Structure formats: C-alpha cells, structure tokens
mmCIF file of C-alpha atoms in Angstrom:
data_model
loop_
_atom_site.group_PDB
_atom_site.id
_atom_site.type_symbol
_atom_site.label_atom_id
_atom_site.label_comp_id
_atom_site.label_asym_id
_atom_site.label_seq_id
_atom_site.Cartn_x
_atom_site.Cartn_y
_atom_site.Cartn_z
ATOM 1 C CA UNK A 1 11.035 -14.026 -4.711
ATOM 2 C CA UNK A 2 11.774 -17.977 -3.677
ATOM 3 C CA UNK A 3 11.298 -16.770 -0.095
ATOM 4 C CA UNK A 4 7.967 -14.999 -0.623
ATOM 5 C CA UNK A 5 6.621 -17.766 -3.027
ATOM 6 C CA UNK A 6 7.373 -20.232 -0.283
ATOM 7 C CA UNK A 7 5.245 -17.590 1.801
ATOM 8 C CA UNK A 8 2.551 -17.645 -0.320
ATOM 9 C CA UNK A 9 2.111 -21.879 -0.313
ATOM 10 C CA UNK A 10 2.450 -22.160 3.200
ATOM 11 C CA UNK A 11 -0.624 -19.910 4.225
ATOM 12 C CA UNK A 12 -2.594 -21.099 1.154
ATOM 13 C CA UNK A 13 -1.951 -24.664 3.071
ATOM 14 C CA UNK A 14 -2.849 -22.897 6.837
ATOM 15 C CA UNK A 15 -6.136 -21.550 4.775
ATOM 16 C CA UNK A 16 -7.044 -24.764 3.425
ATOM 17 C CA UNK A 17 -6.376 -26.070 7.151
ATOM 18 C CA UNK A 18 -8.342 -23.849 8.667
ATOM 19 C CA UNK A 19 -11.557 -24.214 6.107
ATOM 20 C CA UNK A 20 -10.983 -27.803 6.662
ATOM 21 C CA UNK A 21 -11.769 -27.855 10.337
ATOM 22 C CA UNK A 22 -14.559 -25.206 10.212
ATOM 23 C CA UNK A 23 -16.680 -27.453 7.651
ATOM 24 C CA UNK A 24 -15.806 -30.188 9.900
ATOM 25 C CA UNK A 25 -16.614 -28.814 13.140
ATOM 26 C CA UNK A 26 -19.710 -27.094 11.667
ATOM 27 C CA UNK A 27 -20.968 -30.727 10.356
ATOM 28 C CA UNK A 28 -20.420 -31.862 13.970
ATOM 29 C CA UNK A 29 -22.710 -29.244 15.209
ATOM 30 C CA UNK A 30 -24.987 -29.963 12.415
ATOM 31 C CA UNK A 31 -24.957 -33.615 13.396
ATOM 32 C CA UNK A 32 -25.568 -32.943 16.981
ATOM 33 C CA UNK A 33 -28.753 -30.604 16.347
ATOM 34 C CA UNK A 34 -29.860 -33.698 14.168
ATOM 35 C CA UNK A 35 -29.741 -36.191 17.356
ATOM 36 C CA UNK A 36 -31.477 -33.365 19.332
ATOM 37 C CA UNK A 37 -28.127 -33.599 21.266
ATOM 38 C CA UNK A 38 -28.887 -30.410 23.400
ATOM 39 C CA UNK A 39 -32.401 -31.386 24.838
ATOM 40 C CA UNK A 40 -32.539 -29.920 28.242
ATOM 41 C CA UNK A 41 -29.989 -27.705 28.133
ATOM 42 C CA UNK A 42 -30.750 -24.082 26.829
ATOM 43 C CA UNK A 43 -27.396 -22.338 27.144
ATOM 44 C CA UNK A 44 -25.427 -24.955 25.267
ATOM 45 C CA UNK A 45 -27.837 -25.109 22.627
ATOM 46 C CA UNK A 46 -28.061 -21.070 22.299
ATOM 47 C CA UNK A 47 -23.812 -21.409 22.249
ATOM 48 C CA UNK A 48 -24.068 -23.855 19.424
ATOM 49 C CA UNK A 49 -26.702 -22.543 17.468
ATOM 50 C CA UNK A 50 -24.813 -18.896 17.682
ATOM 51 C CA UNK A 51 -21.311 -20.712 16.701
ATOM 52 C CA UNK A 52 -23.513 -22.591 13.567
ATOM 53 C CA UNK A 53 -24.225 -19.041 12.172
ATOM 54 C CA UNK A 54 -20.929 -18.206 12.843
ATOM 55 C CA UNK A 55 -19.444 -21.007 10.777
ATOM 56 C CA UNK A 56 -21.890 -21.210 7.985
ATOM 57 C CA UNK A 57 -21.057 -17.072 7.394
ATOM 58 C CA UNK A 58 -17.948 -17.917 7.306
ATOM 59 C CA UNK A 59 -17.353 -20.927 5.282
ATOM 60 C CA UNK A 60 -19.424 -19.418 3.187
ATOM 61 C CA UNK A 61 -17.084 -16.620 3.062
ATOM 62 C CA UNK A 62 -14.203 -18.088 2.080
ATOM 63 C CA UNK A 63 -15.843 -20.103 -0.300
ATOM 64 C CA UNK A 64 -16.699 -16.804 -1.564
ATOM 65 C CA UNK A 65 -12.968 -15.548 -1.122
ATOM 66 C CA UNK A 66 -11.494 -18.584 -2.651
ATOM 67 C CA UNK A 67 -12.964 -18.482 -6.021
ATOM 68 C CA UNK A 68 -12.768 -14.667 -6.739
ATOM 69 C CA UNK A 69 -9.065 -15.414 -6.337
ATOM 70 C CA UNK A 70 -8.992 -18.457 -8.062
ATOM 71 C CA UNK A 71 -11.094 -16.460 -10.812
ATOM 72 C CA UNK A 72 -8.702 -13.442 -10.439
ATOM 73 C CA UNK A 73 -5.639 -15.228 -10.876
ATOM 74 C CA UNK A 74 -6.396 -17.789 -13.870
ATOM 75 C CA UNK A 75 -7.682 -14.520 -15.768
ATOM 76 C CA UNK A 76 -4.486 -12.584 -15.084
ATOM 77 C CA UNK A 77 -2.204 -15.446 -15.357
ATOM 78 C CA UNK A 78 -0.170 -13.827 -18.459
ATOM 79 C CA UNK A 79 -0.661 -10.635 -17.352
ATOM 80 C CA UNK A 80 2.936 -9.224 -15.830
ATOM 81 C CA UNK A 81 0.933 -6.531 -13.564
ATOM 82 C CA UNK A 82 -0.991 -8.992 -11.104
ATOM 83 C CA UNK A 83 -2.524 -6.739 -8.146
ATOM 84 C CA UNK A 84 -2.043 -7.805 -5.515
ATOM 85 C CA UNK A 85 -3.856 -5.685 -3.620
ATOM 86 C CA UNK A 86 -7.224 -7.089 -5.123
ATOM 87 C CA UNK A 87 -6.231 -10.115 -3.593
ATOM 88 C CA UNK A 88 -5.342 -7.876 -0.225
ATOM 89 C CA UNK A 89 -8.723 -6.123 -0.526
ATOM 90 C CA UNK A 90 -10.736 -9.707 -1.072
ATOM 91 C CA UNK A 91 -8.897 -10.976 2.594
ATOM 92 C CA UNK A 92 -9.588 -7.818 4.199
ATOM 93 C CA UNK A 93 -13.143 -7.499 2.948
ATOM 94 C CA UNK A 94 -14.013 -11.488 4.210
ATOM 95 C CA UNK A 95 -12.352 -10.703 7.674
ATOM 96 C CA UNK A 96 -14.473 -7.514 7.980
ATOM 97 C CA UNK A 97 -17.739 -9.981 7.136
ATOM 98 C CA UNK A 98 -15.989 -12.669 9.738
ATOM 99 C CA UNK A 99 -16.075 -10.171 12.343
ATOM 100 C CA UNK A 100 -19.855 -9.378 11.218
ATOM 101 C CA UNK A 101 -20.642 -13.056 11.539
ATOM 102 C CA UNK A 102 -18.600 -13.498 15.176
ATOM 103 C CA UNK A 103 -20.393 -10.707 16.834
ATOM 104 C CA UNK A 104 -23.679 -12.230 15.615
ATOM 105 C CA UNK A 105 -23.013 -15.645 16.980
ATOM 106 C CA UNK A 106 -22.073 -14.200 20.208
ATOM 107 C CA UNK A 107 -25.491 -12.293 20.767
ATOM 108 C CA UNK A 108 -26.887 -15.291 19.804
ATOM 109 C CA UNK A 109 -24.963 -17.493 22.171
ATOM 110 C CA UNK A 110 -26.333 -14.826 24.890
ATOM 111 C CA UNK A 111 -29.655 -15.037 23.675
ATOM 112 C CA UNK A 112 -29.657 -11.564 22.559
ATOM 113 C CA UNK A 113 -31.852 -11.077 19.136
ATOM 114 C CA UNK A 114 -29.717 -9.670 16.970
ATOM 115 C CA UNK A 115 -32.669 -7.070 15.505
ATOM 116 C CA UNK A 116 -34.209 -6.155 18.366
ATOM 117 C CA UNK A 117 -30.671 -5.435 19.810
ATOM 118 C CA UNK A 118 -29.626 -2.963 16.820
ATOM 119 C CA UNK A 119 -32.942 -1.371 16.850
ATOM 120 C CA UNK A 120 -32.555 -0.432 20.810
ATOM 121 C CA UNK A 121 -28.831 1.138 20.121
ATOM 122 C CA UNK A 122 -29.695 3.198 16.683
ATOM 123 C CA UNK A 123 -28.867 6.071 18.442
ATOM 124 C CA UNK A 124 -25.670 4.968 20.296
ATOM 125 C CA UNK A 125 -24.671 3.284 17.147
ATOM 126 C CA UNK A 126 -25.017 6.898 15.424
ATOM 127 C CA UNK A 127 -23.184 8.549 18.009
ATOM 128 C CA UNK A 128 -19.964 5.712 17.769
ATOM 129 C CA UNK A 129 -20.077 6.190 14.272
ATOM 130 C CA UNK A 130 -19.957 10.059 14.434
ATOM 131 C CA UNK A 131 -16.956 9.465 16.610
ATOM 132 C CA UNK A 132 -15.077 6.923 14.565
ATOM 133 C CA UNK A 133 -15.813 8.897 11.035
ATOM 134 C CA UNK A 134 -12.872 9.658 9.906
ATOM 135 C CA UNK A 135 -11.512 5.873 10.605
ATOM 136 C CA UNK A 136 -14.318 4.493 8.912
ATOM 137 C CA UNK A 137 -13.968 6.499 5.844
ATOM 138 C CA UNK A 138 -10.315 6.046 5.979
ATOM 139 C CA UNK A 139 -11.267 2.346 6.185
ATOM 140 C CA UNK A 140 -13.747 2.893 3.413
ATOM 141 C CA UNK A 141 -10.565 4.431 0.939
ATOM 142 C CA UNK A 142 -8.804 2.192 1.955
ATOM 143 C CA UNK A 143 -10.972 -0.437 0.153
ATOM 144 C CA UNK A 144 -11.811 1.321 -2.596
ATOM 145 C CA UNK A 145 -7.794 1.811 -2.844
ATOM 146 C CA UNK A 146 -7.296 -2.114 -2.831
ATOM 147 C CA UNK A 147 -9.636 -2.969 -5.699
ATOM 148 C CA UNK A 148 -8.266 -0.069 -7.954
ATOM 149 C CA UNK A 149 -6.712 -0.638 -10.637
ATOM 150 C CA UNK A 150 -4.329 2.284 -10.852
ATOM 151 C CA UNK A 151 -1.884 1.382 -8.130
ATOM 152 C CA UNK A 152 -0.561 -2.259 -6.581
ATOM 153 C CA UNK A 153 1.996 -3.361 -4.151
ATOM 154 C CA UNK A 154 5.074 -3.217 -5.539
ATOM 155 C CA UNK A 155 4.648 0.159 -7.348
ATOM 156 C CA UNK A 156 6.778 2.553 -7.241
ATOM 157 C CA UNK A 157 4.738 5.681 -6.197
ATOM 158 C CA UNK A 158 4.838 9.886 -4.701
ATOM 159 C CA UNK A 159 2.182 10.747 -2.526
ATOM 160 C CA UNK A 160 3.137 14.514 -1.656
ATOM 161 C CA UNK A 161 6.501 14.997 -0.226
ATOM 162 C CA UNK A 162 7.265 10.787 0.254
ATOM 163 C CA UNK A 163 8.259 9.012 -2.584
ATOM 164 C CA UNK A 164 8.716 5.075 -2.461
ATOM 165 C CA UNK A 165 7.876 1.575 -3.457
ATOM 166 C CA UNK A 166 4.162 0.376 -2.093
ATOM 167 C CA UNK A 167 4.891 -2.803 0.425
ATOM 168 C CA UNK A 168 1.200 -3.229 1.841
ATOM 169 C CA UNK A 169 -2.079 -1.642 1.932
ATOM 170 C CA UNK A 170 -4.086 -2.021 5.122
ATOM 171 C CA UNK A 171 -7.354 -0.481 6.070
ATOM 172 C CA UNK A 172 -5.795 2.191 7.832
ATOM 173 C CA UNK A 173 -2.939 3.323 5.345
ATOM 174 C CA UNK A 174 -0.868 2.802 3.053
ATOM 175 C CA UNK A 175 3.124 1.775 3.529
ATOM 176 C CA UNK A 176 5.706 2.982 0.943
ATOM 177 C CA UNK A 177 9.693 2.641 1.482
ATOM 178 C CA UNK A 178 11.732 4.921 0.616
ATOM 179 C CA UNK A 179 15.116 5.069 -1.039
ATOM 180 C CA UNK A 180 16.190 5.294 2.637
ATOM 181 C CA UNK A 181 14.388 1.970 3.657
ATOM 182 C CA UNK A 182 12.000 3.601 5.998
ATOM 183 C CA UNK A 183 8.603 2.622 5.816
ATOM 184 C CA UNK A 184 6.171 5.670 5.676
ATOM 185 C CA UNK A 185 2.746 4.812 6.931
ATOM 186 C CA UNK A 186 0.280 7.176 4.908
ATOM 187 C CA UNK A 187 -3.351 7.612 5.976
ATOM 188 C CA UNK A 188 -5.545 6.104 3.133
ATOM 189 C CA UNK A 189 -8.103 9.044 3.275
ATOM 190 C CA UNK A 190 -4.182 11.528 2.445
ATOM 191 C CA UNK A 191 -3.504 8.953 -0.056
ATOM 192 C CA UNK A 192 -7.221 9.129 -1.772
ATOM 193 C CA UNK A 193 -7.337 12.824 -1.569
ATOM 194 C CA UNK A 194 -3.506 13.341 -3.093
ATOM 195 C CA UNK A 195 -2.137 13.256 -6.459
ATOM 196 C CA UNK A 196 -0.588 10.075 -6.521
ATOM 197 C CA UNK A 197 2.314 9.906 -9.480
ATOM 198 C CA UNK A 198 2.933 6.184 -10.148
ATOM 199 C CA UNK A 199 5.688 5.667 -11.722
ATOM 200 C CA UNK A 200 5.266 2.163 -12.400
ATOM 201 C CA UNK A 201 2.683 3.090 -15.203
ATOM 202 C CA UNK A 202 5.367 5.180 -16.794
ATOM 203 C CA UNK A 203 8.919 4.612 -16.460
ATOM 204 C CA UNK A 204 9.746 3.413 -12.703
ATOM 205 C CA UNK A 205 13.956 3.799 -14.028
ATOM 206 C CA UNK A 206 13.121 7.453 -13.956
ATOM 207 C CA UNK A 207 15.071 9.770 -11.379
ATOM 208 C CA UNK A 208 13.879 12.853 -10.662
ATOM 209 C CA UNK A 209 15.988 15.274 -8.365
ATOM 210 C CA UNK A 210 14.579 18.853 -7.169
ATOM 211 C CA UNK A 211 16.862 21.362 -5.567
ATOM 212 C CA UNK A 212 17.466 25.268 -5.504
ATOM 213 C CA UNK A 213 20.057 27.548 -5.727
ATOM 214 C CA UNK A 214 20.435 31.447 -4.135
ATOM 215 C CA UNK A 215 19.218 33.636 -6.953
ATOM 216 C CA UNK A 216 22.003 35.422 -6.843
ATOM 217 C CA UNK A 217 24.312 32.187 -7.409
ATOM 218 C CA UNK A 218 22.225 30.869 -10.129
ATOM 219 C CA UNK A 219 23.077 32.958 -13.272
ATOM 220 C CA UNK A 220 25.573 30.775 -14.877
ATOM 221 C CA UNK A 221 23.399 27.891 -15.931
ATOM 222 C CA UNK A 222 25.420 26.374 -18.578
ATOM 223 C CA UNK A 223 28.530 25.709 -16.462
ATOM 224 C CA UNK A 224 26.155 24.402 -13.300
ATOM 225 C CA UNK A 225 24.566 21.863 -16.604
ATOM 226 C CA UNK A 226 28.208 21.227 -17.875
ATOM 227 C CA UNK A 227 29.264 20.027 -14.285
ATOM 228 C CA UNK A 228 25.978 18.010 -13.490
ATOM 229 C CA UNK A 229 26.818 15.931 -16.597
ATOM 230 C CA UNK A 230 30.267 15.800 -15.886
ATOM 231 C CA UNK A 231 29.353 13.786 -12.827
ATOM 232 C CA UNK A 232 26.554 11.573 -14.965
ATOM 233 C CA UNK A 233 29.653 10.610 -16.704
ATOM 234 C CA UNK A 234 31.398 8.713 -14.189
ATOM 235 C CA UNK A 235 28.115 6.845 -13.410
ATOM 236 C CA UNK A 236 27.838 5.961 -17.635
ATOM 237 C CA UNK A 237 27.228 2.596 -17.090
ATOM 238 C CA UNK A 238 24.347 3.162 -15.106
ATOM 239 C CA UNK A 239 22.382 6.438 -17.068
ATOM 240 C CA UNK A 240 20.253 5.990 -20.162
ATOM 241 C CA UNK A 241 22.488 7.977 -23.011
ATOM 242 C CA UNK A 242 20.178 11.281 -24.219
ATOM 243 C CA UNK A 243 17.936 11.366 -21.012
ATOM 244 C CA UNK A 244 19.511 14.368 -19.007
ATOM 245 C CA UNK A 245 17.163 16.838 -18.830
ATOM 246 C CA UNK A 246 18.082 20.249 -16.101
ATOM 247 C CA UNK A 247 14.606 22.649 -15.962
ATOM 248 C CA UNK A 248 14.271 25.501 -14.034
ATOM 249 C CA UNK A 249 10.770 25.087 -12.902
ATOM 250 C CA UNK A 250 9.950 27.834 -10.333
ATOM 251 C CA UNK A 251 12.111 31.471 -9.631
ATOM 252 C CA UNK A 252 10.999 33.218 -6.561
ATOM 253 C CA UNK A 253 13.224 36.560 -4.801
ATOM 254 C CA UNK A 254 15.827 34.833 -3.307
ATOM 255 C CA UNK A 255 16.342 31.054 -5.067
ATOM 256 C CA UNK A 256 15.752 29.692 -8.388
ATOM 257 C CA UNK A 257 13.985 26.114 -8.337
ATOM 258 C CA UNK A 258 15.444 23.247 -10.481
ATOM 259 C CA UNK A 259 14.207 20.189 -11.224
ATOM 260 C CA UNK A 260 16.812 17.203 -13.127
ATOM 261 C CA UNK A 261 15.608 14.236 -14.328
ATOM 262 C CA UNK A 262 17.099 11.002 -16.027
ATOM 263 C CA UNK A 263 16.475 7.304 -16.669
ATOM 264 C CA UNK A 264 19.128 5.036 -15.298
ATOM 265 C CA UNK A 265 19.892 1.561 -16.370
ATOM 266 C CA UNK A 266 18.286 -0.028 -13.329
ATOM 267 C CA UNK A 267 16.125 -0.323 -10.610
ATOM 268 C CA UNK A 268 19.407 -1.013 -7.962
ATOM 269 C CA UNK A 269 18.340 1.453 -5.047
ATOM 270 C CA UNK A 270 21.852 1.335 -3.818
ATOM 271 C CA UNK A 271 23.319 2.533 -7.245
ATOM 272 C CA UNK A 272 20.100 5.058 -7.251
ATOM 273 C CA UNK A 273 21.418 6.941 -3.827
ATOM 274 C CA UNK A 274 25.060 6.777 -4.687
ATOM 275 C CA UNK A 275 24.317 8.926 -7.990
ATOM 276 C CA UNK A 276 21.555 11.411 -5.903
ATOM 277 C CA UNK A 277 24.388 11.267 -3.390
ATOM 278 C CA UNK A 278 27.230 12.867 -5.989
ATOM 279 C CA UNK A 279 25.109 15.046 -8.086
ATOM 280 C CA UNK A 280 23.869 16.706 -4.172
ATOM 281 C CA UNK A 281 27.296 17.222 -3.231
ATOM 282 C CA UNK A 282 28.337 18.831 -6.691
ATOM 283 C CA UNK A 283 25.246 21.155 -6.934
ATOM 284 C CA UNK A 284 26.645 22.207 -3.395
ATOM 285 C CA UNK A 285 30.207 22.626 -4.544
ATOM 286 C CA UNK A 286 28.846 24.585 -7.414
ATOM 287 C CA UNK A 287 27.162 26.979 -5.185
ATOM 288 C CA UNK A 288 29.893 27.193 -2.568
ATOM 289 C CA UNK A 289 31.899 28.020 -5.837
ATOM 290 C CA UNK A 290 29.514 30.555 -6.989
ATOM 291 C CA UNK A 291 29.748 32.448 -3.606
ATOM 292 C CA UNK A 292 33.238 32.416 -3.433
ATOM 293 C CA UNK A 293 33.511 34.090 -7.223
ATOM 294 C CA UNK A 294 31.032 36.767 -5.478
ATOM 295 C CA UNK A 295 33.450 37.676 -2.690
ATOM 296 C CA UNK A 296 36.088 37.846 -4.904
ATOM 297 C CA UNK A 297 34.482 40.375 -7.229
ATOM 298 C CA UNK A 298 33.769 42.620 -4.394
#
C-alpha cells in the first residue's frame, strides 16, 4: 500500500509538471501572436496557431479532470469503497478528448479546415467505423464500466468461467487475477454482456468450490459430507465455524454436480489454494474409494 501511495504522489507531481509547462508554453505562444511574432511567415504561424488549440483543449481538459477528482475524492473521503475506476474512467475519457484536440491542431498546422475536411470523408469515416465497431463499442463499455458504480478495482469478481480480483480496467478489457496469479484479460463488451457476481458487495471471504462425481459413485452423501469436514477441520483456524454448506446443484446420466461453499477467516490467497488444494484431493480419494467398493462388490 506504501509502495502504491508513493505511486500515486509521484505522477500527481509529473501531472502537475506537465500542466505546468503546457500553460506556460501556451502563454508563450499567446505572447508571440500578441507581438505579431509570425508576420511573414505562414507555415509557422499555421504550426502555432494549430498547437494553441491544441493546448487550450487540453489545459482546459485537465482543468476539467483535476477538479472532478478533487470533487470525487473530498466527497468520498470517509467512504471505505473509493472507485477507482471513476478516477480511471476520468484519465481515460481526457486522453480520448487530448487525442481529439492533437489531431485538430495538426490539420490546422497543415492548413487543413477541420469542417470542410470531415465533411469530404463522411463516407470513409462511415466505412472505418463499420470496420472498427465492435472496438468502439467495446471501448464504449468499457466507459460506461469505469463510471459504474457496481464494480471497482480491487473487487473481487466471476465473469463466466474466470474468477479473480479486478487489477485495471482499460478501454479494451478488463484484467482480473486469479487465485493462480494469472492475469485474464476479458473483453469489456464479454464483461458488459455477462453476469458479473461481485463478491466484494457480499462477502469477498466466501469460497465456493464446484465439482462432480460419477453417478454411480455418488450415493453415499453423508460419508463424502463427513470426510469434506473432516478435512475443514485441520484448516479450523482458518474456516468461519457453522458456514459449511455441501449442495447438490445439478444430476445429469452419468455425474451428480456439487457445489461447497464456506467463509474462511481471511482473504490470504495462499491459505485459500492450500484448503481448495486438500478438499480436491479428498473428493478424489473419495471417489477412487467409491470405485474400489464397486469392484469389490462385483
């Protein structure tokens, strides 16, 4: 937390940097275009009139950018669930209108007029954006995803078969790691199409385990519950008392579907895989047992 806090300072101080030499460059400009500096010379005063624009869009910007944080943050300041993807969605919305404002001061260095320009392409411009679609909508969720309220980076989330903690949201997808520490990258548009189960809004201690057993293996519930809890006990320190809970949530014509859930003590992913780990390898002992028994009997 020190080390990302540290982060966090150092590119507010490259921001405030950054804003500091735009406003001063653009007042240099300003200046110049006051002593009719570029008399005579038509390309360098269609370059510095294009990079003006350029710089009063963007100052302007993250003017803009800087107090809907500042406002975001003083409101939420006792609030323990800060998004931080609002604050993600609010950079990635001002570099979108940055790159708006640098293609405009570039036709305008060229001496291209902006209008007339976008009025000649319509129809190109309609073909590019039939051919980018889905990125743009999946740019477009993504967005939408970033100022949502129901999800923020850091939550611990399922999005189909992946399962995982939320480390960024870009405008192309979204990147959860797993108990495995592999970073899934998930297409916004899946994500914003998808139940999403956040288990951050509910109980993020919660472990849920599904597995299945051969139908034929599967009769003798109450010993495979018996052992399953046997195994919960050695890990006592680390399971909620009273939360084990074995369903049987699906039966087809060859397995039976179980689903077993319980709240441990922490949020130690390490401690998490280790218990997944033994309560795997006893469901498999149970049904290596169970098919032994069966051979027996015949």
């Amino acid at each position: 937390m020190a080390q990302e806090s540290h982060t966090t300072k150092r590119m507010a101080i490259r921001d405030r940097l950054v804003f500091a030499l735009k406003v001063l460059l653009w007042l240099v400009i300003g200046y110049s275009f006051a002593k009719d500096f570029y008399q005579g010379n038509l390309w360098l005063s269609q370059f510095a009139y294009g990079l003006n624009i350029f710089l009063t869009g963007s100052i302007l910007i993250s003017i803009a950018r800087f107090t809907f944080i500042a406002l975001y943050r003083r409101r939420n300041k006792r609030n323990d669930r800060v998004r931080g993807n609002y604050v993600v969605g609010i950079n990635r919305f001002a570099t979108i209108l940055n790159v708006v404002f640098i293609v405009l001061g570039l036709m305008l260095s060229f001496g291209i007029n902006p209008k007339e320009f976008l009025t000649s392409i319509t129809i190109v411009a309609m073909a590019i954006a039939l051919l980018f679609k889905d990125y743009i909508t999946n740019m477009i969720s993504g967005l939408l995803l970033m100022f949502s309220d129901q999800l923020t980076i850091g939550d611990h989330i399922k999005i189909g078969e992946h399962q995982g903690k939320i480390t960024d949201i870009t405008l192309a997808n979204i990147m959860v790691k797993n108990e495995d520490d592999d970073v899934v990258l998930i297409p916004n548009n899946t994500a914003f199409t998808t139940n999403i189960i956040n288990q951050s809004l509910q109980n993020s201690k919660k472990l849920s385990m599904d597995f299945e057993l051969p139908l034929v293996h599967a009769y003798d519930q109450p010993e495979l519950e018996r052992r399953l809890v046997s195994v919960l006990q050695k890990h006592k320190g680390n399971i909620v008392e009273g939360t084990f809970q074995l369903k049987v949530v699906g039966v087809d014509r060859q397995s039976v579907h179980y689903k077993l859930q319980f709240v441990t003590t922490t949020k130690d992913n390490t401690r998490r895989k280790r218990i997944r780990n033994d309560l795997f390898q006893d469901v498999i002992s149970y049904d290596a047992g169970q098919a032994a028994k069966a051979n027996m009997q015949r």
